[in-house]
Coordinates of C-alpha atoms in Angstrom, one line a residue:
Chain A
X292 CA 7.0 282.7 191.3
X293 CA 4.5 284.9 190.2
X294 CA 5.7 287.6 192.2
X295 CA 8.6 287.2 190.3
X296 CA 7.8 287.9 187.1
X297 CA 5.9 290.7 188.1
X298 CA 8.6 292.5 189.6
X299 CA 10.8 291.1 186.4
X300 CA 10.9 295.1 185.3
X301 CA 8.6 297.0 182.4
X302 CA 7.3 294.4 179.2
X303 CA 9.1 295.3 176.1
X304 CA 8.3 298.8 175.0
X305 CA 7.4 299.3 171.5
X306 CA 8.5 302.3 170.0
X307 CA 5.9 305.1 169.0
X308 CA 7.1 304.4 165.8
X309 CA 5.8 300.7 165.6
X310 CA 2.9 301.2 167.8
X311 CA 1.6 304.1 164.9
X312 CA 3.6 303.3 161.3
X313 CA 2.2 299.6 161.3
X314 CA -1.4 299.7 161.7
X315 CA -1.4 302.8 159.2
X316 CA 0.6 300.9 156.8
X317 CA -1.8 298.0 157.2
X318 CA -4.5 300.5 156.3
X319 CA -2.7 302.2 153.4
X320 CA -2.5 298.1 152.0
X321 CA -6.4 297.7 152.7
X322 CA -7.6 300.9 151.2
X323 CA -5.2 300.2 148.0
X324 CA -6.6 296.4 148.0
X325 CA -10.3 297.5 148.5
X326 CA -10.3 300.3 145.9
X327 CA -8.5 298.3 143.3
X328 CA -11.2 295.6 144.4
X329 CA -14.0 298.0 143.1
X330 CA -12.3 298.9 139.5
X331 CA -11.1 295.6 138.6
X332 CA -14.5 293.7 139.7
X333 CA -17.2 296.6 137.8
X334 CA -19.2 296.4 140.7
X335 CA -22.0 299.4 140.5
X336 CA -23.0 298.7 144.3
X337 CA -20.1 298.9 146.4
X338 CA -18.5 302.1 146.6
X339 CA -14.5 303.0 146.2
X340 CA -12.4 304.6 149.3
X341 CA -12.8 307.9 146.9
X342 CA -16.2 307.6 146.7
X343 CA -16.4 307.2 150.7
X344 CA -14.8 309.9 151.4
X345 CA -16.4 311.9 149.1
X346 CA -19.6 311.2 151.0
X347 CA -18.5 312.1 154.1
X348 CA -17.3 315.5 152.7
X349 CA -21.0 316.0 151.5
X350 CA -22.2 314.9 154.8
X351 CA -20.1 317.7 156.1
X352 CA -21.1 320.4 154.2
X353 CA -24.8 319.7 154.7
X354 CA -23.2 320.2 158.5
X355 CA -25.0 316.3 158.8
X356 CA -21.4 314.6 159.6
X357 CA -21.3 316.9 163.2
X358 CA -24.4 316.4 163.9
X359 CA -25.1 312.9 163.9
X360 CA -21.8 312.3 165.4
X361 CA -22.8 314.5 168.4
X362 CA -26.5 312.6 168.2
X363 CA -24.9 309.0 168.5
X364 CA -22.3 309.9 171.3
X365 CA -24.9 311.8 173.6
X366 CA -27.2 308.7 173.4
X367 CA -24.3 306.2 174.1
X368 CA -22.9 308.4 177.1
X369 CA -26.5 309.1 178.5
X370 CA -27.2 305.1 178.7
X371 CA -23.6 304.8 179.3
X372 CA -24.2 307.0 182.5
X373 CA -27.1 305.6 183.8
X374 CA -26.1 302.4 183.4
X375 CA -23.0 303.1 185.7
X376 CA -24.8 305.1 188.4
X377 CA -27.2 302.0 188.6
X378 CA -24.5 299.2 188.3
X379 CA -22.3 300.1 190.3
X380 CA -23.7 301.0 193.7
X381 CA -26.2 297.9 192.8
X382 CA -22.9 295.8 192.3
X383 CA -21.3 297.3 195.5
X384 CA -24.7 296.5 197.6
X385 CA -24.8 292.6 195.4
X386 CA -21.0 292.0 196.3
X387 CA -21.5 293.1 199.9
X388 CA -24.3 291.6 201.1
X389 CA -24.5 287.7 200.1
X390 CA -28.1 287.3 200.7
X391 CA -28.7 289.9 198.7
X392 CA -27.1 288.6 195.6
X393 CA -28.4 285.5 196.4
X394 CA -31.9 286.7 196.1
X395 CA -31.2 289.3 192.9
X396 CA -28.1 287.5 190.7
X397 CA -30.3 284.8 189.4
X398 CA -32.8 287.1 187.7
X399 CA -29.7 289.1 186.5
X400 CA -28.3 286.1 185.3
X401 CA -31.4 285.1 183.6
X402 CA -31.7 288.7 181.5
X403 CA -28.2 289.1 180.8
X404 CA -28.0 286.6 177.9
X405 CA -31.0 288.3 176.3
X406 CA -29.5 290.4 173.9
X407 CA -30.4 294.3 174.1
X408 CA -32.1 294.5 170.0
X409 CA -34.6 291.9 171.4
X410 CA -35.9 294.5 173.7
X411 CA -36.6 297.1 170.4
X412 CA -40.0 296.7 170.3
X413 CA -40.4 297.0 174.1
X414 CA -38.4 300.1 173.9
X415 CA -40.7 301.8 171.2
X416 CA -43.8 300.7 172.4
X417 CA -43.0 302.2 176.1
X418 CA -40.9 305.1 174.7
X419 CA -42.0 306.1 171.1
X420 CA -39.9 307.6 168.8
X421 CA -37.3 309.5 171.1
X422 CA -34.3 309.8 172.5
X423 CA -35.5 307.6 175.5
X424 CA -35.8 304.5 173.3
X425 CA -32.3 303.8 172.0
X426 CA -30.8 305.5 175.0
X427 CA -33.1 302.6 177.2
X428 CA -31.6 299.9 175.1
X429 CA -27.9 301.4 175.5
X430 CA -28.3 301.2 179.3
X431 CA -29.8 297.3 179.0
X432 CA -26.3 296.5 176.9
X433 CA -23.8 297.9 179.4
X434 CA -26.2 297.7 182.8
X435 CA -25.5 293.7 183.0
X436 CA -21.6 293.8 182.5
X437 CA -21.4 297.1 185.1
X438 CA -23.2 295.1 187.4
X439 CA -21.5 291.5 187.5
X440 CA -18.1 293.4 187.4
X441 CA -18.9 295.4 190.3
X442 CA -20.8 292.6 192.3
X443 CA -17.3 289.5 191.4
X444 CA -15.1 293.0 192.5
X445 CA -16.1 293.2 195.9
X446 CA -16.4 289.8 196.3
X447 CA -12.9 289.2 195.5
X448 CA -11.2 292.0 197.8
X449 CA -8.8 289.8 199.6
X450 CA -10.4 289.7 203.0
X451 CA -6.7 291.0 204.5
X452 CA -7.8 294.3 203.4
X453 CA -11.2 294.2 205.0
X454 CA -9.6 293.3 208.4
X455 CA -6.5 295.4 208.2
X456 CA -9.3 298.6 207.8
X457 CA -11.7 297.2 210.3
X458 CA -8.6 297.0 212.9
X459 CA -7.6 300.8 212.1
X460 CA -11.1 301.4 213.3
X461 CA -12.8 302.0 210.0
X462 CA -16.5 302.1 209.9
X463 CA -18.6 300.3 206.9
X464 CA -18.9 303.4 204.9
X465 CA -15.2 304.6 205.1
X466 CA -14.1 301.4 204.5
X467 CA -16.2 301.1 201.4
X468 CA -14.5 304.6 200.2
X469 CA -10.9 304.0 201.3
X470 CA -10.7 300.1 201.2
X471 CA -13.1 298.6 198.9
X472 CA -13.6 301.4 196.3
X473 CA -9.8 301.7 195.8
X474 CA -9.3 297.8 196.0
X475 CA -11.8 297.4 193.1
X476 CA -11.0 300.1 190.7
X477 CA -9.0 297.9 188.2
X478 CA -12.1 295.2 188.2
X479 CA -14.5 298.1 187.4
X480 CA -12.7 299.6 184.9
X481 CA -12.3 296.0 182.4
X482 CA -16.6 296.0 183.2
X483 CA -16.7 300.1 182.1
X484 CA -15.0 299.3 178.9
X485 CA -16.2 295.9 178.0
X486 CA -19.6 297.3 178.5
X487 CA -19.0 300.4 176.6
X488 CA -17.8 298.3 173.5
X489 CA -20.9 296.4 173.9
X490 CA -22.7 299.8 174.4
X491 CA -21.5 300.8 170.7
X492 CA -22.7 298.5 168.8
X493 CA -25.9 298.1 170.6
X494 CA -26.2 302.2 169.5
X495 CA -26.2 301.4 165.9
X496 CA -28.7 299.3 165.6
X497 CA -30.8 301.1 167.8
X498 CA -30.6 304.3 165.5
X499 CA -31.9 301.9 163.1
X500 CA -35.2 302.7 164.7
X501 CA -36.9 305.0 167.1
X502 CA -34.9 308.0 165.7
X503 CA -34.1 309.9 162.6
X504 CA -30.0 311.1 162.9
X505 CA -27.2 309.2 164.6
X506 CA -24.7 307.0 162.7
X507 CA -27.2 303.9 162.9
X508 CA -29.8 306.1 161.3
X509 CA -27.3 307.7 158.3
X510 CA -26.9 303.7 157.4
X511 CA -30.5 302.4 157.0
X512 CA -31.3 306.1 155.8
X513 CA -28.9 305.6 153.3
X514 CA -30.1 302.3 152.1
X515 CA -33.7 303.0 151.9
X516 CA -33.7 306.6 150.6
X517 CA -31.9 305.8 146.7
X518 CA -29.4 303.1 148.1
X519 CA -26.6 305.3 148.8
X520 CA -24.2 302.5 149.8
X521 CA -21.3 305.0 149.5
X522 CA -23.1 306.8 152.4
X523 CA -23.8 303.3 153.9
X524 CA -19.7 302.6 154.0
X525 CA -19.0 306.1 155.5
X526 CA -21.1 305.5 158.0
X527 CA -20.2 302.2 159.1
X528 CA -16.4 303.6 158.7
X529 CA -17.0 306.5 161.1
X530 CA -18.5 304.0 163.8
X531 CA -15.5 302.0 163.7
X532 CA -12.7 304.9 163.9
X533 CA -15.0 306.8 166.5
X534 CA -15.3 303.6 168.7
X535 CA -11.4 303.0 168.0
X536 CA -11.0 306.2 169.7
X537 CA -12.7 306.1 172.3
X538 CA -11.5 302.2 173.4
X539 CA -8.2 303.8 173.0
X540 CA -9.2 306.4 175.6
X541 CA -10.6 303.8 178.2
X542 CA -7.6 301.8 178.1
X543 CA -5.4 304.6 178.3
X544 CA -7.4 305.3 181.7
X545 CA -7.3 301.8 183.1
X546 CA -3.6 301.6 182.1
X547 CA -2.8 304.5 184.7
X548 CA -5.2 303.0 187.4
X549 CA -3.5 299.9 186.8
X550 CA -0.2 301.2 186.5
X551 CA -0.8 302.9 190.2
Chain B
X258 CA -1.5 290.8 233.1
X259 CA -1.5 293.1 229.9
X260 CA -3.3 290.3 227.8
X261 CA -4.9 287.3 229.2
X262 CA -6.5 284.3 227.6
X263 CA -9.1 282.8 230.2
X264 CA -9.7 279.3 229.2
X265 CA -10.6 279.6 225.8
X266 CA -11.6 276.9 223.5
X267 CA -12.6 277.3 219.8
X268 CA -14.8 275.0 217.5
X269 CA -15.6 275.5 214.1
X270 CA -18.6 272.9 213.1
X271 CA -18.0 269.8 214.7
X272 CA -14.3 270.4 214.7
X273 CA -12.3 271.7 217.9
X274 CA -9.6 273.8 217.1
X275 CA -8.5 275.2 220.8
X276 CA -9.2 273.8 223.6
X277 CA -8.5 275.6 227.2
X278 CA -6.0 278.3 226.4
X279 CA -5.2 280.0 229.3
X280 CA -2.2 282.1 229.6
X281 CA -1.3 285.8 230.9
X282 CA 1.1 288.2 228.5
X283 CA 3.0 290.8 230.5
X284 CA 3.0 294.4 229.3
X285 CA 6.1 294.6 226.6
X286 CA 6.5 291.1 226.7
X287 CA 7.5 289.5 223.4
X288 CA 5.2 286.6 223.3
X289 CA 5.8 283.4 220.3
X290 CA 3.2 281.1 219.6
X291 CA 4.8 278.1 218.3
X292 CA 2.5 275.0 216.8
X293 CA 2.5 272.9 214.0
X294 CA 0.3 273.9 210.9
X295 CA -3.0 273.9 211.7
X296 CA -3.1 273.6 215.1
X297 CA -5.3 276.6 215.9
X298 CA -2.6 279.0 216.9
X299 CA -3.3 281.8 213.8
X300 CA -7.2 281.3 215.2
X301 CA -6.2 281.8 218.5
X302 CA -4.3 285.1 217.4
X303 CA -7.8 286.1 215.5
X304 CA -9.9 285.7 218.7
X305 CA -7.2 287.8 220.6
X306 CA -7.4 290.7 218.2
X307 CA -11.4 290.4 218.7
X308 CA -11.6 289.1 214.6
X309 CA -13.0 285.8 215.8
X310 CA -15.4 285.0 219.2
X311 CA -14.0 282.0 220.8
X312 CA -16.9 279.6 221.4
X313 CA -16.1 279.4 224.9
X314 CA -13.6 281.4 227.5
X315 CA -12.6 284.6 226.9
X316 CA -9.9 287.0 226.3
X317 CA -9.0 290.0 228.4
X318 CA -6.6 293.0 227.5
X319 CA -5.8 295.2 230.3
X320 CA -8.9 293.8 232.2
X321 CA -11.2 294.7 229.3
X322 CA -12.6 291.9 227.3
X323 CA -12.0 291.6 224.0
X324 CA -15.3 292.2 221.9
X325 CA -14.2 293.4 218.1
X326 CA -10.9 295.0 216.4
X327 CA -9.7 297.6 218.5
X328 CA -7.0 300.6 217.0
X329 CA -4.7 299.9 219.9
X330 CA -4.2 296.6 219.0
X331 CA -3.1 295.5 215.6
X332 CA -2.9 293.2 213.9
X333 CA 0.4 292.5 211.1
X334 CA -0.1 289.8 208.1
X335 CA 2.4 288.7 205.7
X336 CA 3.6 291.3 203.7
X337 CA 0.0 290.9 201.5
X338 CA -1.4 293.4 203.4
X339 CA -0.3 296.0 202.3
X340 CA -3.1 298.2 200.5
X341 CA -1.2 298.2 196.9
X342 CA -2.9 301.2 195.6
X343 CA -1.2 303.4 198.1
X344 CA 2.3 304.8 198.6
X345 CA 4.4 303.8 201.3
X346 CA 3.3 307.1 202.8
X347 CA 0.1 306.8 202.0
X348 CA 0.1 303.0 203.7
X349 CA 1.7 304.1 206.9
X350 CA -0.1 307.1 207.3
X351 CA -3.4 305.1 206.8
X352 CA -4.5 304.5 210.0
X353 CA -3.9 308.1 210.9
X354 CA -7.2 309.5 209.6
X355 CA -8.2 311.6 212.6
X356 CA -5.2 313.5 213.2
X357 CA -4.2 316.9 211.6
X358 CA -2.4 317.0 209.0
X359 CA 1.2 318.2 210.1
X360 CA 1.1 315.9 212.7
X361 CA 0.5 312.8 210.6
X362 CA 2.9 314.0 208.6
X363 CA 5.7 314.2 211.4
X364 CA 4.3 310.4 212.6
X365 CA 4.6 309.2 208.9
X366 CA 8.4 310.9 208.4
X367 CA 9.3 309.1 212.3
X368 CA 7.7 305.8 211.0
X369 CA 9.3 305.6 207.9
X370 CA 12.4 306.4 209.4
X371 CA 12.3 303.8 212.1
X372 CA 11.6 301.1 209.2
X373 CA 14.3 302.1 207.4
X374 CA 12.8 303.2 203.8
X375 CA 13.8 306.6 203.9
X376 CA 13.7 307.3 199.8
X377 CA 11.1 305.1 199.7
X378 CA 8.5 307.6 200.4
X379 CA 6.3 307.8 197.2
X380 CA 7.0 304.1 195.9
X381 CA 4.3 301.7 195.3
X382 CA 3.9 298.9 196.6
X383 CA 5.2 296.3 193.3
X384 CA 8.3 298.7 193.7
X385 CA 9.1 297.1 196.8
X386 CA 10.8 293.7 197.6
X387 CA 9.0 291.6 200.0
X388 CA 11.0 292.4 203.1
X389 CA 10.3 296.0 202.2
X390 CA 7.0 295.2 201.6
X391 CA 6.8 293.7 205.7
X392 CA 8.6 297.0 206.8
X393 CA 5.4 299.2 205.6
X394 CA 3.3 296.6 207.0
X395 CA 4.6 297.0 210.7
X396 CA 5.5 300.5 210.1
X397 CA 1.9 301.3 209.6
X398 CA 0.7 299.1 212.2
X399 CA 3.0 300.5 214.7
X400 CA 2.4 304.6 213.5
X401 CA -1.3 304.5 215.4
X402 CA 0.8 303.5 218.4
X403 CA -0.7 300.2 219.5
X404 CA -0.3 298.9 222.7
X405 CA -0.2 295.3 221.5
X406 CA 0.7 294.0 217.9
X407 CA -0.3 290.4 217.0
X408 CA 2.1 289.1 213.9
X409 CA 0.9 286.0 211.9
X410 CA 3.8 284.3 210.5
X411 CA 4.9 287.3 209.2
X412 CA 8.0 286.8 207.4
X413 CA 6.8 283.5 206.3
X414 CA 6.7 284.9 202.7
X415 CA 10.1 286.3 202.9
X416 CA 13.8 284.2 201.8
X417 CA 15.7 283.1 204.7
X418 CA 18.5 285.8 204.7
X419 CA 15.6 288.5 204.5
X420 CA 13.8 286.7 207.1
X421 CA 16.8 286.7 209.3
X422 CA 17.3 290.3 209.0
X423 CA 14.2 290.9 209.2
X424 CA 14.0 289.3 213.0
X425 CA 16.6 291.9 214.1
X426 CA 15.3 295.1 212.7
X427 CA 12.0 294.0 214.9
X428 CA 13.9 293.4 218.0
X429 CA 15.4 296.6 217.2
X430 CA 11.9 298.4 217.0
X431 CA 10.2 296.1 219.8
X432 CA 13.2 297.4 222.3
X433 CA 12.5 301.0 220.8
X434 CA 9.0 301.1 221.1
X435 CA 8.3 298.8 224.1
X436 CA 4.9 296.7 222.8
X437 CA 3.4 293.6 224.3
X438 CA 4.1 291.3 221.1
X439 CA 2.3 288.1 220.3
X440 CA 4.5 286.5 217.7
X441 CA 2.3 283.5 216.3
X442 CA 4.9 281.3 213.4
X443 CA 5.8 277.7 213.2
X444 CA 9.8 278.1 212.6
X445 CA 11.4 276.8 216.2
X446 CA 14.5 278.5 215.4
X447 CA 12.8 282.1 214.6
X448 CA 10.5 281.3 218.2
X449 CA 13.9 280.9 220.4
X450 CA 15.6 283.9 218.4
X451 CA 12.8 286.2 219.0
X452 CA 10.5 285.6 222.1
X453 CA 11.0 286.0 226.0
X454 CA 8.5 282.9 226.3
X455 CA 7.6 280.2 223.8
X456 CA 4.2 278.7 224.3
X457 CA 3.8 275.5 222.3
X458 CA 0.6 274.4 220.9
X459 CA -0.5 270.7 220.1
X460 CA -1.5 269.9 217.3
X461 CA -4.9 269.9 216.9
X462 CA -7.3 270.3 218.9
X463 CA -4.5 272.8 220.2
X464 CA -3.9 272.9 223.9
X465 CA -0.8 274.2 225.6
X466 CA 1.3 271.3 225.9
X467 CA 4.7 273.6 227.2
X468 CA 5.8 277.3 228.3
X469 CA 9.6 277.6 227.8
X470 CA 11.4 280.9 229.0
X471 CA 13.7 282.1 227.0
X472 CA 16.5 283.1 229.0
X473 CA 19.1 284.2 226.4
X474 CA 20.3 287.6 227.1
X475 CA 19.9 290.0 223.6
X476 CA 21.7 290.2 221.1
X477 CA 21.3 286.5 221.3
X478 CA 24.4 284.0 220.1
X479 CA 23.0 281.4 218.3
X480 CA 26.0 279.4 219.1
X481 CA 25.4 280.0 222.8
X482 CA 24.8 276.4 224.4
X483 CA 21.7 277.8 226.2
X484 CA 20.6 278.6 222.8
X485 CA 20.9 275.4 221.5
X486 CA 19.8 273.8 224.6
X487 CA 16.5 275.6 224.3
X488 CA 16.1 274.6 220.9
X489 CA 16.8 271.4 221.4
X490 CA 14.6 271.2 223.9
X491 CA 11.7 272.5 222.1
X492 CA 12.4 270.2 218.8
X493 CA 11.5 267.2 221.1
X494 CA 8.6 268.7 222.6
X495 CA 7.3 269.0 218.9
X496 CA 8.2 265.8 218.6
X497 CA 11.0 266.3 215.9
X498 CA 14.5 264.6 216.2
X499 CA 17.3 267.6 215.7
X500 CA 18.0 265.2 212.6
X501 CA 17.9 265.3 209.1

């Protein structure tokens, strides 16, 4: 039965029209609701769209906007990074060899629900104010979901697989590459982006420390230097159409993996 | 013999699963095990392609004894096992790592010919029906040239009309290619249609409670009264009435 409905042809394509029109439009209706929120209540502390994007035009012409942008991202991909070249072979390793995971996935387990902020002043103590220290905390938030995605992935290759390369006289290591690897991909890929959203917003509250540029930092800057909360709302704008983007991009890659 | 099973007896725990298998194969013979569900005869199929050690006796193929997997003997699931990130090409040709190119690409073309998915070529496996799905299967297992390929209930999966085509196009291929076959299902009718001998298992513990010969000249008639003779005759060793 389930066969079935997979093979039941494509799921209703939406045109490009839809898929881009309505969310804009739902946008357009925010931005209209928000701004005439501002003038009809008098409020002196929130700021209007106009005022928001005037900010982030001032933030471009002091060449800050670039900058910070370029600041966040290289943290988040260089925690990012380490965080996959860790996880995954550790998750391979975990999901391969039982006793193994027996032995580590408890401890995992244990640190996973501790949430990455709590290890702030950990991270400045041992790192100072750097790069290292937010980029230490981005690698704690997407390690644990790397890992357990990896580790539950080669578990769950149907052991068919494993015998029908053992019987074509595959040895461990080519059957990791051309069985297991390839078997897992679509597992690994959910991990990679549910641990970069988590990566994300980990970043932005470890600019609030540690570091002086980023998108975290233009935030609490903002707030404590003359409570600039038009600069506050560009800010926390520009983290949410930058990680937009880039979830957009992830899925677009697990949707051809998957797709395969 | 090409294969032989020497008195071998399984046990898993404190449960006896086989018990004093012994039978010989002859080269190109096309071997069914037939048993009820769960009566040990998919484990005796795993020992034979060296997946499982039986916990006593042994298994020989051509006077070797079995140890672990071996290339020239494979081993074909239900259509699952197909690797579904590769191309019906790219399935086929998988056990063909060690060859150069061109000529892995000739063996793919032959093997993909002799299943009958010509056009097929680049399709992934969820393009495929489920019979289609079998033909990769056996074409890959049968492009490293095995001498002996073990099937597990392999058109189980399958509806009965692709099931029953899917009998012919493999006597087609086993009278083309000339493998020792061990057929393990539980379908009587697919056992007589298919194999030279029928060994039938007990249930379990599973011992060899009959060998029937199969002496139906192919293409068989399923009307023939030998035919029905021999399938009557294995319904009441199973213990079945032909009734409904």
């Amino acid at each position: 039965m389930r066969r079935a409905l997979q093979q039941s042809g494509p799921s209703i394509e939406h045109s490009t029209f839809e898929r881009i029109a309505l969310p804009l439009l739902t946008a357009a209706i925010v931005t209209t609701i928000w701004a005439a929120a501002v003038k009809f209540s008098g409020t002196k502390i929130f700021p209007s769209p106009l005022a928001v994007a005037r900010a982030i035009a001032t933030l471009d012409e002091k060449s800050l906007l670039w900058r910070y942008i370029a600041d966040s991202l290289v943290r988040v991909f260089a925690g990012y990074s380490a965080a996959i070249a860790v996880g995954i072979p550790l998750g391979f390793l975990m999901g391969w060899h039982e006793s193994l995971a027996r032995a580590i996935n408890p401890l995992i387990q244990m640190l996973r629900p501790i949430s990455p902020l709590a290890w702030m002043p950990l991270a400045v103590i041992w790192f100072g104010v750097s790069n290292a220290a937010p980029m230490f905390l981005i690698f704690l938030a997407s390690f644990f979901p790397i890992v357990v995605a990896s580790m539950n992935g080669v578990r769950n290759v149907p052991p068919m697989y494993l015998q029908a390369g053992r019987n074509f006289g595959l040895s461990t290591s080519q059957l990791m590459i051309r069985v297991v690897a390839p078997a897992v991909l679509p597992r690994i890929i959910v991990g990679l982006r549910l641990a970069f959203g988590i990566a994300w917003v980990v970043l932005v509250a470890a600019e609030m420390i540690a570091v002086d540029s980023g998108l975290g930092y233009l935030i609490i800057d903002a707030r404590n230097a003359g409570k600039r909360y038009d600069l506050v709302v560009a800010g926390m704008l520009l983290i949410g159409v930058i990680g937009l983007l880039l979830d957009t991009g992830i899925r677009a890659v697990e949707k051809r993996i998957s797709d395969q | 013999m090409k294969v032989q099973f020497d008195d071998v007896s399984m046990r898993f725990g404190a449960m006896a699963v086989l018990e004093h298998i012994s039978i010989g194969v002859e080269e190109g013979e096309f071997l069914c095990i037939l048993g009820p569900s769960g009566c040990g005869k998919s484990t005796l199929l795993n020992i034979a392609g060296g997946f499982l050690a039986p916990t006593a006796g042994s298994v020989t193929i051509d006077g070797d004894r079995v140890t672990a997997p071996d290339r020239r003997r494979i081993f074909v699931f239900q259509e699952r096992g197909v690797f579904p990130w590769l191309t019906v090409e790219g399935n086929i040709g998988f056990g063909l790592f060690d060859l150069p190119e061109e000529e892995r690409r000739r063996r793919v073309a032959q093997y993909v010919q002799l299943v009958g998915l010509e056009g097929f070529e680049k399709a992934y496996p969820r393009e495929l029906s489920g019979g289609m799905k079998q033909r990769v299967e056996v074409a890959r297992a049968l492009a490293v040239n095995p001498d002996v390929l073990f099937l597990d209930e392999p058109f189980g999966a399958l509806d009965s009309i692709t099931r029953l085509q899917m009998r012919s196009e493999l006597l087609r291929i086993w009278r083309a290619e000339r493998k020792t076959v061990l057929f393990v299902t539980h379908d009587i009718e697919e056992s007589v249609q298919l194999a030279d001998r029928v060994v039938v298992i007990s249930a379990r513990p599973g011992r060899i409670q009959r060998v029937v010969d199969i002496d139906v000249a192919h293409p068989r008639d399923l009307s023939s009264p030998r035919y029905i003779e021999l399938r009557d005759l294995i319904f009441g060793e199973i213990g079945l009435a032909h009734q409904v």
